[in-house]
């Protein structure tokens, strides 16, 4: 089947960080009492997540503060070294550090691979006590490793290895679904991947509507589900639905620049350039929170909407 490669795989990975890296919040190796257990997916039986990993998670997905997330990583790795989510979050942060959207050779390739492999090792251990979530993270780790092969070897030389890892990823994802088909975490990740393949890769047997139903009705947390739906509807050119979805997410994460940027993109596609400029500028109010790659992406779209305004934004001038 067709597989996203090169810059397309890069865009896919960046988009799926929404799902893949808030991903499988596994039971912490630190003893937590049931009363202190926290589970943002709303499971009836909560699965605890370590405070340190939760801090990195919230810095990325609620605050959109990549710098803060990187600063928290060191202590989190010391406190919760067996947490697959933490290694996947680290891989996401290293990938986001690349300076250009279309240059897959930027960033810490060795560190990225190390984090991808660490995700898989931790997931392998987790399978012993939680097969559903262990398989889920094996899927994430293999997907990350496939991205590494394309980034370091290029499309032609990297494709054979990448295809093998992607095949593994979908196998493990299937095993996770068999183990717990109603798990909101699994449904978020699988729904997001299915939506990407249906909308951006356009596979013959893909079903965008089924993916949307999975994300809408079976996944969590809701504020991330709404973000995923917003970019899905954006790419399907169902722009009124996209606006409605992102508007549900913004009040929950009002300080996250990526949410305002996403709404700006949708408004721009609607032909509302003046309104989109307001959102693009808002997304750039605290550029130091963002990696250079996202700063450049935000500035590019602001410049497309209004070049003169972009020249007034300090981070966009260079």
Coordinates of N, CA, C and O in Angstrom, one line a residue, residues 32-168:
X32 N 1.8 4.9 43.1 CA 0.8 5.9 43.4 C -0.4 5.2 43.9 O -0.8 4.2 43.5
X33 N -1.0 5.9 44.9 CA -2.2 5.3 45.5 C -3.4 5.5 44.5 O -3.3 6.4 43.7
X34 N -4.4 4.7 44.6 CA -5.6 4.8 43.7 C -6.2 6.2 43.7 O -6.6 6.8 42.8
X35 N -6.1 6.9 44.9 CA -6.7 8.2 45.1 C -6.0 9.2 44.3 O -6.5 10.2 43.8
X36 N -4.6 9.0 44.1 CA -3.8 10.0 43.4 C -3.7 9.7 41.9 O -3.0 10.4 41.2
X37 N -4.3 8.6 41.4 CA -4.2 8.2 40.0 C -4.8 9.2 39.1 O -5.9 9.7 39.4
X38 N -4.2 9.6 38.0 CA -4.7 10.6 37.1 C -4.8 9.9 35.7 O -3.8 9.3 35.3
X39 N -5.8 10.1 35.0 CA -6.0 9.5 33.7 C -6.8 10.4 32.8 O -8.0 10.5 32.9
X40 N -6.1 11.2 31.9 CA -6.9 12.2 31.1 C -7.8 11.6 30.1 O -8.5 12.3 29.4
X41 N -7.7 10.2 29.9 CA -8.5 9.6 28.9 C -9.9 9.2 29.4 O -10.7 8.8 28.7
X42 N -10.1 9.4 30.7 CA -11.5 9.2 31.3 C -11.8 7.7 31.4 O -13.0 7.4 31.3
X43 N -10.8 6.9 31.6 CA -11.1 5.4 31.8 C -11.9 5.2 33.1 O -11.7 5.9 34.1
X44 N -12.8 4.2 33.1 CA -13.5 3.9 34.3 C -12.6 3.4 35.4 O -12.8 3.7 36.6
X45 N -11.5 2.7 35.0 CA -10.5 2.3 35.9 C -9.2 3.1 35.5 O -8.5 2.7 34.6
X46 N -8.9 4.2 36.2 CA -7.8 5.0 35.8 C -6.5 4.3 35.8 O -6.2 3.4 36.6
X47 N -5.6 4.7 34.9 CA -4.2 4.2 34.9 C -3.3 5.4 35.2 O -3.4 6.4 34.6
X48 N -2.5 5.2 36.3 CA -1.8 6.3 36.8 C -0.6 6.7 35.8 O -0.1 5.9 35.1
X49 N -0.3 8.0 35.8 CA 0.8 8.5 35.1 C 1.7 9.3 36.0 O 1.2 10.1 36.9
X50 N 3.0 9.2 35.9 CA 3.9 9.9 36.8 C 3.8 11.4 36.7 O 3.5 11.9 35.6
X51 N 4.0 12.1 37.8 CA 3.8 13.6 37.7 C 4.8 14.2 36.8 O 4.5 15.2 36.1
X52 N 6.0 13.7 36.7 CA 7.0 14.3 35.8 C 6.6 14.2 34.4 O 6.8 15.1 33.6
X53 N 6.2 13.0 34.0 CA 5.7 12.8 32.6 C 4.5 13.7 32.3 O 4.4 14.2 31.2
X54 N 3.6 13.7 33.3 CA 2.5 14.6 33.1 C 2.8 16.0 32.8 O 2.2 16.7 32.0
X55 N 3.9 16.5 33.5 CA 4.4 17.9 33.3 C 4.9 18.1 31.9 O 4.6 19.1 31.3
X56 N 5.6 17.1 31.4 CA 6.1 17.3 30.0 C 4.9 17.2 29.0 O 4.8 18.1 28.1
X57 N 4.0 16.3 29.3 CA 2.8 16.2 28.4 C 2.0 17.5 28.4 O 1.6 18.0 27.3
X58 N 1.7 18.1 29.6 CA 0.9 19.3 29.6 C 1.7 20.5 29.0 O 1.0 21.3 28.4
X59 N 3.0 20.5 29.2 CA 3.7 21.6 28.6 C 3.6 21.6 27.0 O 3.4 22.7 26.4
X60 N 3.5 20.4 26.4 CA 3.4 20.3 25.0 C 2.0 20.6 24.5 O 1.7 21.4 23.7
X61 N 1.0 19.8 25.1 CA -0.3 19.7 24.5 C -1.3 20.8 25.1 O -2.2 21.2 24.4
X62 N -1.1 21.2 26.3 CA -2.0 22.2 26.9 C -1.4 23.6 26.7 O -2.1 24.5 26.3
X63 N -0.1 23.7 26.9 CA 0.6 25.0 26.9 C 1.2 25.3 25.5 O 1.5 26.5 25.2
X64 N 1.6 24.3 24.8 CA 2.3 24.5 23.5 C 3.7 25.1 23.8 O 4.2 25.8 22.9
X65 N 4.3 24.8 24.9 CA 5.6 25.3 25.3 C 6.6 24.3 25.2 O 6.9 23.5 26.1
X66 N 7.3 24.2 24.0 CA 8.3 23.2 23.8 C 9.5 23.4 24.6 O 10.2 22.4 25.0
X67 N 9.9 24.6 24.8 CA 11.1 24.9 25.6 C 10.9 24.4 27.1 O 11.8 23.7 27.6
X68 N 9.8 24.7 27.7 CA 9.5 24.2 29.0 C 9.5 22.7 29.0 O 10.1 22.1 30.0
X69 N 8.9 22.1 28.0 CA 8.9 20.6 28.0 C 10.3 20.0 27.9 O 10.6 19.0 28.6
X70 N 11.2 20.6 27.1 CA 12.6 20.1 27.0 C 13.3 20.3 28.4 O 14.0 19.4 28.8
X71 N 13.0 21.4 29.0 CA 13.6 21.6 30.3 C 13.2 20.6 31.4 O 13.9 20.4 32.4
X72 N 12.0 20.1 31.3 CA 11.4 19.2 32.2 C 11.9 17.7 32.0 O 11.8 16.9 32.8
X73 N 12.4 17.5 30.8 CA 12.7 16.1 30.4 C 13.8 15.4 31.3 O 13.6 14.3 31.6
X74 N 14.8 16.2 31.6 CA 15.9 15.6 32.4 C 15.4 14.9 33.7 O 15.7 13.8 34.0
X75 N 14.7 15.7 34.5 CA 14.2 15.2 35.8 C 13.2 14.1 35.6 O 13.1 13.1 36.3
X76 N 12.4 14.2 34.5 CA 11.4 13.2 34.2 C 12.0 11.9 33.9 O 11.6 10.8 34.3
X77 N 13.1 11.9 33.1 CA 13.8 10.7 32.8 C 14.4 10.0 34.0 O 14.5 8.8 34.0
X78 N 14.9 10.8 34.9 CA 15.5 10.2 36.2 C 14.4 9.6 37.0 O 14.6 8.5 37.6
X79 N 13.2 10.3 37.1 CA 12.2 9.8 38.0 C 11.4 8.7 37.4 O 10.9 7.8 38.1
X80 N 11.2 8.7 36.1 CA 10.3 7.7 35.5 C 10.9 7.1 34.2 O 10.4 7.3 33.1
X81 N 12.0 6.4 34.4 CA 12.8 6.0 33.2 C 12.1 4.9 32.4 O 12.5 4.6 31.3
X82 N 11.1 4.2 33.0 CA 10.4 3.1 32.3 C 9.1 3.5 31.7 O 8.3 2.6 31.4
X83 N 8.9 4.7 31.5 CA 7.6 5.3 31.0 C 7.7 5.4 29.5 O 8.4 6.3 29.0
X84 N 7.1 4.5 28.7 CA 7.2 4.7 27.2 C 6.7 6.0 26.7 O 7.3 6.6 25.7
X85 N 5.7 6.6 27.3 CA 5.2 7.9 26.8 C 6.3 8.9 26.9 O 6.5 9.7 26.0
X86 N 7.1 8.9 27.9 CA 8.2 9.9 28.1 C 9.2 9.8 27.0 O 9.6 10.8 26.5
X87 N 9.6 8.6 26.6 CA 10.5 8.4 25.5 C 9.9 8.9 24.2 O 10.6 9.5 23.3
X88 N 8.6 8.6 24.0 CA 8.0 9.1 22.8 C 7.9 10.6 22.7 O 8.0 11.2 21.7
X89 N 7.6 11.2 23.9 CA 7.6 12.6 24.0 C 8.9 13.2 23.6 O 9.0 14.2 22.9
X90 N 10.0 12.6 24.1 CA 11.3 13.1 23.9 C 11.6 13.0 22.4 O 12.2 13.9 21.8
X91 N 11.2 11.9 21.7 CA 11.4 11.8 20.3 C 10.7 12.9 19.5 O 11.2 13.5 18.6
X92 N 9.5 13.2 20.0 CA 8.7 14.2 19.4 C 9.3 15.6 19.5 O 9.4 16.4 18.5
X93 N 9.9 15.9 20.6 CA 10.6 17.2 20.9 C 11.8 17.3 20.0 O 12.2 18.3 19.5
X94 N 12.6 16.2 19.9 CA 13.8 16.2 19.1 C 13.4 16.4 17.6 O 14.1 17.1 16.9
X95 N 12.4 15.7 17.2 CA 11.9 15.9 15.8 C 11.5 17.3 15.5 O 11.8 17.9 14.5
X96 N 10.8 17.9 16.5 CA 10.3 19.3 16.3 C 11.4 20.3 16.2 O 11.2 21.4 15.7
X97 N 12.6 19.9 16.7 CA 13.7 20.8 16.8 C 14.3 21.1 15.4 O 15.2 21.9 15.2
X98 N 13.9 20.3 14.4 CA 14.4 20.5 13.0 C 14.1 21.9 12.6 O 13.0 22.4 12.9
X99 N 14.9 22.5 11.8 CA 14.8 23.9 11.4 C 13.9 24.1 10.2 O 13.4 25.2 10.0
X100 N 13.7 23.1 9.4 CA 12.9 23.3 8.2 C 11.9 22.2 8.1 O 12.2 21.0 8.3
X101 N 10.6 22.5 7.7 CA 9.6 21.5 7.5 C 9.9 20.5 6.5 O 9.6 19.3 6.6
X102 N 10.7 20.9 5.4 CA 10.9 20.0 4.3 C 12.4 19.4 4.3 O 12.8 18.8 3.3
X103 N 13.1 19.6 5.4 CA 14.4 19.1 5.5 C 14.5 18.0 6.6 O 14.6 18.4 7.8
X104 N 14.4 16.8 6.2 CA 14.4 15.7 7.2 C 15.7 15.4 7.8 O 15.8 14.6 8.7
X105 N 16.8 16.0 7.3 CA 18.1 15.7 7.9 C 18.5 16.6 9.0 O 19.6 16.5 9.6
X106 N 17.7 17.6 9.4 CA 17.9 18.5 10.5 C 17.5 17.8 11.8 O 16.7 16.9 11.8
X107 N 18.1 18.3 12.9 CA 17.7 17.8 14.2 C 18.7 16.7 14.6 O 19.6 16.4 14.0
X108 N 18.4 16.2 15.8 CA 19.2 15.2 16.4 C 18.8 13.8 16.0 O 18.0 13.2 16.7
X109 N 19.3 13.3 14.9 CA 18.9 12.0 14.4 C 19.2 10.9 15.3 O 18.4 10.0 15.5
X110 N 20.4 10.9 15.8 CA 20.9 9.9 16.7 C 20.0 9.8 18.0 O 19.6 8.8 18.5
X111 N 19.7 11.0 18.6 CA 18.9 11.1 19.8 C 17.5 10.7 19.5 O 16.8 10.0 20.3
X112 N 17.0 11.0 18.3 CA 15.6 10.6 17.9 C 15.5 9.1 17.8 O 14.6 8.5 18.4
X113 N 16.5 8.4 17.2 CA 16.5 7.0 17.1 C 16.6 6.4 18.5 O 15.9 5.4 18.8
X114 N 17.4 6.9 19.4 CA 17.6 6.4 20.7 C 16.3 6.4 21.5 O 15.9 5.5 22.1
X115 N 15.5 7.5 21.3 CA 14.2 7.7 22.0 C 13.2 6.7 21.4 O 12.4 6.1 22.1
X116 N 13.3 6.5 20.1 CA 12.3 5.6 19.4 C 12.6 4.2 19.9 O 11.6 3.4 20.2
X117 N 13.8 3.8 20.0 CA 14.1 2.4 20.5 C 13.8 2.3 22.0 O 13.4 1.2 22.4
X118 N 14.0 3.3 22.8 CA 13.7 3.3 24.2 C 12.2 3.1 24.4 O 11.7 2.4 25.3
X119 N 11.4 3.7 23.5 CA 10.0 3.6 23.6 C 9.6 2.1 23.4 O 8.7 1.6 24.1
X120 N 10.2 1.5 22.4 CA 10.0 0.1 22.1 C 10.4 -0.9 23.3 O 9.7 -1.8 23.6
X121 N 11.5 -0.6 23.9 CA 12.0 -1.4 25.0 C 11.0 -1.3 26.2 O 10.7 -2.3 26.8
X122 N 10.6 -0.1 26.5 CA 9.7 0.1 27.6 C 8.4 -0.6 27.3 O 7.7 -1.2 28.2
X123 N 7.9 -0.5 26.1 CA 6.7 -1.1 25.7 C 6.7 -2.6 25.7 O 5.7 -3.3 26.1
X124 N 7.9 -3.2 25.4 CA 8.0 -4.6 25.5 C 7.9 -5.1 26.9 O 7.3 -6.2 27.2
X125 N 8.4 -4.4 27.8 CA 8.3 -4.7 29.3 C 6.8 -4.6 29.7 O 6.3 -5.4 30.5
X126 N 6.2 -3.5 29.2 CA 4.8 -3.3 29.6 C 3.8 -4.3 29.1 O 2.8 -4.6 29.8
X127 N 4.1 -5.0 28.0 CA 3.3 -6.1 27.5 C 3.0 -7.1 28.6 O 1.9 -7.7 28.6
X128 N 4.0 -7.4 29.4 CA 3.9 -8.4 30.5 C 2.7 -8.2 31.4 O 2.1 -9.1 31.9
X129 N 2.4 -6.9 31.7 CA 1.4 -6.6 32.6 C 0.2 -5.9 31.9 O -0.9 -5.9 32.5
X130 N 0.4 -5.3 30.8 CA -0.7 -4.6 30.1 C -0.5 -4.7 28.6 O 0.1 -3.9 27.9
X131 N -1.0 -5.9 28.0 CA -0.8 -6.2 26.6 C -1.3 -5.1 25.7 O -0.7 -4.8 24.6
X132 N -2.5 -4.5 26.0 CA -3.1 -3.5 25.1 C -2.2 -2.3 25.0 O -1.9 -1.9 23.9
X133 N -1.7 -1.8 26.1 CA -0.9 -0.6 26.0 C 0.5 -0.8 25.6 O 1.2 0.0 25.0
X134 N 1.0 -2.0 25.9 CA 2.3 -2.4 25.5 C 2.4 -2.4 24.0 O 3.3 -1.9 23.3
X135 N 1.4 -3.1 23.4 CA 1.4 -3.2 21.9 C 1.2 -1.8 21.3 O 1.7 -1.5 20.2
X136 N 0.4 -1.0 22.0 CA 0.1 0.3 21.4 C 1.5 1.1 21.3 O 1.7 1.8 20.3
X137 N 2.3 1.0 22.4 CA 3.5 1.8 22.3 C 4.6 1.1 21.4 O 5.5 1.8 20.9
X138 N 4.5 -0.2 21.2 CA 5.3 -0.8 20.2 C 5.0 -0.3 18.8 O 5.9 0.0 18.0
X139 N 3.7 0.0 18.6 CA 3.3 0.6 17.3 C 3.9 2.0 17.2 O 4.5 2.3 16.1
X140 N 3.8 2.8 18.2 CA 4.4 4.1 18.2 C 5.9 4.1 18.0 O 6.4 4.8 17.1
X141 N 6.6 3.2 18.7 CA 8.0 3.2 18.6 C 8.5 2.7 17.2 O 9.4 3.3 16.6
X142 N 7.7 1.8 16.6 CA 8.1 1.4 15.2 C 7.8 2.5 14.2 O 8.5 2.7 13.2
X143 N 6.7 3.2 14.4 CA 6.4 4.3 13.5 C 7.5 5.4 13.6 O 8.0 5.9 12.6
X144 N 8.0 5.7 14.8 CA 9.1 6.6 14.9 C 10.3 6.1 14.3 O 11.0 6.9 13.6
X145 N 10.6 4.9 14.4 CA 11.8 4.3 13.8 C 11.7 4.4 12.3 O 12.8 4.6 11.6
X146 N 10.6 4.2 11.7 CA 10.4 4.3 10.3 C 10.7 5.7 9.8 O 11.4 5.9 8.7
X147 N 10.3 6.7 10.6 CA 10.6 8.1 10.2 C 12.1 8.3 10.2 O 12.7 9.1 9.4
X148 N 12.8 7.7 11.2 CA 14.3 7.9 11.3 C 15.0 7.4 10.0 O 15.9 8.0 9.5
X149 N 14.5 6.2 9.5 CA 15.2 5.7 8.3 C 15.1 6.6 7.1 O 16.0 6.8 6.3
X150 N 13.9 7.2 6.9 CA 13.7 8.1 5.8 C 14.5 9.4 6.0 O 15.1 9.9 5.1
X151 N 14.5 9.8 7.3 CA 15.2 11.1 7.6 C 16.7 11.0 7.3 O 17.4 11.9 6.9
X152 N 17.3 9.8 7.6 CA 18.8 9.7 7.6 C 19.3 9.1 6.3 O 20.4 9.4 5.8
X153 N 18.4 8.2 5.6 CA 18.9 7.6 4.4 C 18.3 8.1 3.1 O 18.7 7.8 2.0
X154 N 17.3 9.0 3.3 CA 16.6 9.5 2.1 C 15.4 8.6 1.7 O 15.3 7.4 2.2
X155 N 14.6 9.0 0.8 CA 13.4 8.3 0.4 C 13.8 7.0 -0.3 O 13.3 5.9 0.1
X156 N 14.7 7.0 -1.2 CA 15.0 5.8 -2.0 C 15.7 4.7 -1.1 O 15.2 3.6 -1.1
X157 N 16.7 5.1 -0.5 CA 17.5 4.1 0.3 C 16.7 3.7 1.6 O 16.9 2.6 2.2
X158 N 16.0 4.7 2.2 CA 15.3 4.5 3.5 C 14.0 3.7 3.4 O 13.5 3.2 4.4
X159 N 13.4 3.7 2.2 CA 12.0 3.1 2.0 C 11.9 1.7 2.5 O 11.0 1.3 3.2
X160 N 12.9 0.8 2.0 CA 12.7 -0.6 2.5 C 12.6 -0.8 4.0 O 11.8 -1.5 4.5
X161 N 13.6 -0.2 4.7 CA 13.6 -0.3 6.1 C 12.3 0.3 6.7 O 11.7 -0.2 7.7
X162 N 12.0 1.5 6.2 CA 10.8 2.2 6.7 C 9.5 1.4 6.5 O 8.7 1.3 7.4
X163 N 9.4 0.8 5.4 CA 8.2 0.0 5.1 C 8.1 -1.2 6.1 O 7.0 -1.5 6.6
X164 N 9.2 -1.8 6.4 CA 9.2 -2.9 7.4 C 8.7 -2.4 8.8 O 7.9 -3.1 9.4
X165 N 9.2 -1.3 9.2 CA 8.8 -0.8 10.5 C 7.3 -0.3 10.5 O 6.6 -0.5 11.5
X166 N 6.9 0.2 9.4 CA 5.5 0.6 9.3 C 4.6 -0.6 9.4 O 3.5 -0.5 10.0
X167 N 5.0 -1.6 8.7 CA 4.2 -2.9 8.8 C 4.1 -3.4 10.2 O 3.0 -3.8 10.7
X168 N 5.2 -3.3 10.9 CA 5.2 -3.7 12.3 C 4.3 -2.8 13.1 O 3.5 -3.3 14.0

